[in-house]
Amino acid sequence: MKILDGIKVSGEILRKLADEVSRLNLVHIHPKLAVILVGKNPASLSYIKQKQKACARTGIEWEQFDYEEDITTEKLIEKIEALNADETFHGILVQLPLPKNVYTPKVIKAIDPKKDVDGFTAYNLGKMFLSTEFEHLAPCTPKGVIRLLEYYQIPVKGSEAVVVGHSNIVGKPLSAMLLNRDATVTTCHIHTKDLASHTKRADILCVAVGKPGLITADMVKDGAAVIDIGINKKKDGSLCGDTDFDEIFKKAGYITPVPGGVGPMTVACLMENVVTATKRINNIP
Ligand code: GUN
């Protein structure tokens, strides 16, 4: 039984990125991320804090633009267009969720795909469907899961991979990335009839739903790699994932803790995307 240590692996990624940022600085290139935050959603504030810390660790410059909940879609798009045109910025991140009065797809569409470090635009999502060769700006959480699997040398090719959750930012792109690596992929979601019949087959089980206790030990195959992408706040304020960690720990081959599993990997992959975007904008291989 092995814990997939996202803090350790993300730390190694961040250290390498810090070296890369120093090398870019030597040729007067300063990777810079623009972060747009609307309102004061506590989860968003906490995620943003982690991202800002990672920027500080890697030497990536950070500028945050805060807006009130009542901002319009048009005003946000205006800001994004200004950031698209501003050569000092290499990445633009709009923290989700946006308030109900803002039409999120239109806001995401406004981001220049070259600066779309979250990998949320149709261009970058479409590109990553082609093959591993075109995953330059893939969404950060799926990328983080793949990095963890690679680090611990968990075989993906030919494996049965089951992804629970079919969001545009995690479940769907993660399914595509596993398929790019020749897993046999099943994507389950809220309308799946018999969830356990699928999860029990999984060599790699990835869960991104946001429902504590959704996956119990009886739903997991012996020796499986269980990747818990859920982040839920318990009544006492502590965090937990979507899986019953203590019981699954006894049965699985590998498991990610929450916190300390996929979360820090997401942040590290965001930093990686900022560096990738900076290099591609500047035609650096
Ligand atoms: N909200 C929850 N996860 C994410 C993420 O990865 N990126 C952004 N921009 N917003 C989020």
XYZ file of C-alpha atoms and ligand atoms in Angstrom:
296
model
C 0.000 0.000 0.000
C 1.435 3.302 -1.045
C 0.332 6.865 -0.377
C 0.604 9.042 -3.475
C 2.292 12.065 -1.927
C 1.176 15.152 -3.830
C 3.114 17.492 -1.550
C 6.423 15.759 -2.279
C 5.860 15.388 -6.042
C 4.532 18.937 -6.486
C 7.519 20.234 -4.484
C 9.896 18.604 -6.981
C 7.972 20.108 -9.918
C 8.031 23.579 -8.320
C 11.788 23.376 -7.684
C 12.457 22.540 -11.344
C 10.157 25.346 -12.449
C 11.957 27.841 -10.184
C 15.211 26.990 -12.007
C 13.485 27.394 -15.347
C 12.023 30.781 -14.340
C 15.516 31.928 -13.238
C 16.878 30.962 -16.671
C 14.071 32.912 -18.381
C 14.773 35.927 -16.167
C 18.405 35.874 -17.386
C 17.124 36.580 -20.903
C 14.771 39.271 -19.535
C 11.606 37.176 -19.707
C 9.472 37.369 -16.568
C 6.559 34.902 -16.551
C 3.503 36.688 -15.187
C 0.047 35.436 -14.267
C -3.136 37.533 -14.144
C -5.790 36.226 -11.766
C -9.371 37.436 -11.936
C -11.495 36.880 -8.846
C -15.175 37.798 -8.693
C -16.764 37.950 -5.242
C -15.431 36.312 -2.094
C -16.276 32.597 -2.390
C -14.305 31.083 0.553
C -13.140 28.047 -1.473
C -11.953 30.314 -4.296
C -10.080 32.532 -1.831
C -8.357 29.473 -0.394
C -7.419 28.071 -3.854
C -6.096 31.462 -4.923
C -3.923 31.688 -1.825
C -2.295 28.352 -2.733
C -1.701 29.514 -6.298
C -0.169 32.797 -5.128
C 2.186 30.916 -2.772
C 3.286 28.657 -5.629
C 3.987 31.720 -7.791
C 6.164 33.115 -5.006
C 8.038 29.782 -4.754
C 8.725 29.609 -8.484
C 9.383 33.301 -9.141
C 6.328 33.688 -11.368
C 4.909 37.202 -11.101
C 1.339 37.553 -9.909
C -1.273 40.251 -10.311
C -4.782 39.840 -8.975
C -7.863 41.710 -10.181
C -10.799 41.619 -7.755
C -14.386 42.419 -8.752
C -17.686 42.657 -6.921
C -20.373 39.979 -7.454
C -22.490 42.346 -9.571
C -19.926 42.753 -12.379
C -21.337 42.101 -15.867
C -20.141 39.536 -18.423
C -19.251 42.430 -20.766
C -17.061 44.214 -18.201
C -15.146 40.992 -17.471
C -14.615 40.370 -21.170
C -13.316 43.914 -21.551
C -10.711 43.230 -18.840
C -9.714 39.888 -20.394
C -9.265 41.523 -23.799
C -6.983 44.132 -22.240
C -4.941 41.343 -20.590
C -4.807 39.410 -23.899
C -3.229 42.475 -25.514
C -0.838 43.213 -22.620
C 2.502 41.582 -23.448
C 3.665 41.652 -19.830
C 1.119 38.902 -18.998
C 1.652 35.294 -20.133
C -1.215 33.621 -18.318
C -4.809 34.596 -17.540
C -6.798 32.692 -14.947
C -10.441 33.392 -14.164
C -11.222 31.708 -10.863
C -14.430 29.654 -11.063
C -17.236 29.549 -10.130
C -18.444 32.937 -11.375
C -21.677 34.408 -9.967
C -24.983 33.475 -11.668
C -25.339 36.846 -13.407
C -22.144 36.180 -15.404
C -22.243 33.840 -18.418
C -19.130 31.705 -17.809
C -18.712 30.157 -21.328
C -18.546 33.628 -22.887
C -15.942 34.758 -20.344
C -13.749 31.700 -20.952
C -14.109 32.125 -24.717
C -12.636 35.631 -24.403
C -9.286 34.308 -23.069
C -6.571 34.122 -25.719
C -5.824 30.343 -25.965
C -2.079 31.182 -25.844
C -2.604 32.620 -22.323
C -5.247 30.094 -21.226
C -3.161 28.472 -18.472
C -6.200 26.695 -17.007
C -6.717 24.916 -20.351
C -10.437 25.736 -20.306
C -10.890 27.223 -23.800
C -12.421 25.114 -26.559
C -9.170 25.431 -28.516
C -6.949 23.949 -25.809
C -9.507 21.309 -24.789
C -9.979 20.269 -28.422
C -6.234 20.119 -29.026
C -5.594 17.859 -26.030
C -8.069 15.336 -27.433
C -5.718 14.662 -30.381
C -2.826 12.979 -28.544
C -0.255 13.444 -25.760
C 1.720 15.567 -28.251
C -0.883 18.328 -28.076
C -1.458 18.600 -24.341
C 0.584 21.832 -23.988
C -2.066 23.722 -22.039
C -4.204 20.896 -20.677
C -6.388 21.496 -17.587
C -4.299 21.454 -14.413
C -6.128 18.883 -12.277
C -6.148 16.111 -14.929
C -2.518 16.967 -15.700
C -1.701 16.674 -11.989
C -3.313 13.226 -11.811
C -1.284 12.023 -14.810
C 1.943 13.409 -13.260
C 1.244 11.483 -10.029
C 0.613 8.239 -11.949
C 3.847 8.789 -13.906
C 5.901 9.576 -10.793
C 4.831 6.382 -9.031
C 5.143 4.404 -12.284
C 1.575 3.165 -12.166
C 0.942 1.554 -15.546
C -1.795 3.255 -17.564
C -1.455 1.540 -20.945
C -3.923 -1.321 -21.183
C -5.331 -0.621 -17.700
C -9.011 -0.345 -16.828
C -9.423 3.306 -15.838
C -12.701 4.476 -14.359
C -13.338 8.204 -13.933
C -16.269 9.189 -11.747
C -17.427 12.707 -12.626
C -17.838 14.280 -16.069
C -17.159 17.982 -15.564
C -15.543 19.988 -18.350
C -12.574 20.875 -16.142
C -11.798 17.496 -14.564
C -13.740 14.351 -15.552
C -13.935 14.821 -19.321
C -10.343 16.010 -19.892
C -8.957 13.390 -17.478
C -10.805 10.673 -19.410
C -9.252 12.008 -22.631
C -5.737 12.073 -21.147
C -6.056 8.496 -19.908
C -7.345 7.461 -23.336
C -4.368 9.260 -24.960
C -2.211 6.884 -22.863
C -4.104 3.796 -24.040
C -6.152 2.997 -20.940
C -9.604 1.492 -21.433
C -11.629 4.368 -20.040
C -15.099 4.403 -18.528
C -16.544 7.758 -17.495
C -19.267 7.520 -14.853
C -21.465 10.346 -13.620
C -24.601 11.230 -11.720
C -26.820 9.313 -14.189
C -24.721 6.117 -14.192
C -27.039 3.260 -13.205
C -24.825 0.907 -11.210
C -21.731 2.860 -10.168
C -20.170 0.004 -8.155
C -20.282 -2.382 -11.139
C -17.893 -0.010 -12.922
C -15.651 1.064 -10.026
C -15.015 -2.577 -9.025
C -13.365 -3.202 -12.406
C -10.974 -0.278 -12.110
C -7.195 -0.666 -11.947
C -7.129 3.145 -11.770
C -10.126 4.747 -10.085
C -10.358 8.549 -10.255
C -13.144 10.266 -8.383
C -14.078 13.920 -8.896
C -17.613 14.441 -7.668
C -17.583 16.451 -4.445
C -19.549 13.991 -2.315
C -17.898 12.713 0.886
C -18.075 8.943 1.321
C -19.262 8.310 -2.261
C -16.726 5.525 -2.795
C -16.589 2.823 -0.118
C -14.084 -0.035 0.163
C -16.512 -2.616 -1.273
C -16.548 -0.602 -4.521
C -12.760 -0.876 -4.981
C -10.759 -3.703 -6.553
C -7.868 -5.165 -4.512
C -4.632 -3.400 -5.396
C -6.274 -0.576 -7.359
C -4.826 2.928 -7.575
C -7.438 5.254 -6.086
C -7.134 8.926 -7.019
C -9.407 11.107 -4.932
C -9.976 14.497 -6.567
C -12.839 15.597 -4.304
C -12.288 18.427 -1.839
C -15.075 18.683 0.730
C -15.232 20.701 3.912
C -16.392 18.780 6.986
C -18.458 20.361 9.772
C -15.322 20.816 11.900
C -13.691 22.773 9.051
C -11.253 20.005 8.062
C -11.086 18.660 4.489
C -11.959 15.259 3.080
C -12.266 13.694 -0.356
C -14.964 11.593 -2.012
C -13.586 8.219 -0.862
C -13.630 6.379 2.438
C -9.861 6.697 2.931
C -9.388 4.611 6.096
C -11.151 1.505 4.737
C -9.862 1.809 1.172
C -6.323 2.262 2.525
C -6.418 -1.389 3.689
C -7.385 -2.669 0.239
C -5.990 -0.408 -2.471
C -2.496 -0.563 -3.961
C -2.178 3.224 -3.995
C -4.292 6.051 -2.649
C -4.102 9.850 -2.614
C -4.731 11.622 0.705
C -7.030 14.646 0.915
C -5.550 17.129 1.569
C -2.032 16.535 0.227
C -2.817 14.463 -2.850
C -4.166 15.909 -6.093
C -4.676 19.480 -4.735
C -0.992 20.505 -4.660
C -0.453 18.738 -8.014
C -3.128 20.955 -9.597
C -1.307 24.065 -8.391
C 2.088 22.786 -9.585
C 0.646 22.012 -13.030
C -0.809 25.520 -13.201
C 2.703 26.888 -12.631
C 3.975 24.523 -15.313
C 1.323 25.834 -17.715
C 2.360 29.445 -17.011
C 5.978 28.582 -17.856
C 4.869 26.634 -20.962
C 2.695 29.548 -22.126
C 5.562 32.009 -21.531
C 7.989 29.886 -23.560
C 5.551 29.319 -26.417
C 4.677 33.034 -26.618
C 8.414 33.774 -26.826
C 9.188 30.930 -29.273
C 11.465 29.166 -26.801
C 11.544 25.361 -27.252
N -12.360 26.423 -9.585
C -12.172 25.157 -9.151
N -11.086 24.605 -9.731
C -10.586 25.549 -10.561
C -9.457 25.577 -11.438
O -8.702 24.617 -11.603
N -9.278 26.746 -12.112
C -10.100 27.804 -11.974
N -9.846 28.888 -12.691
N -11.144 27.810 -11.180
C -11.370 26.675 -10.462
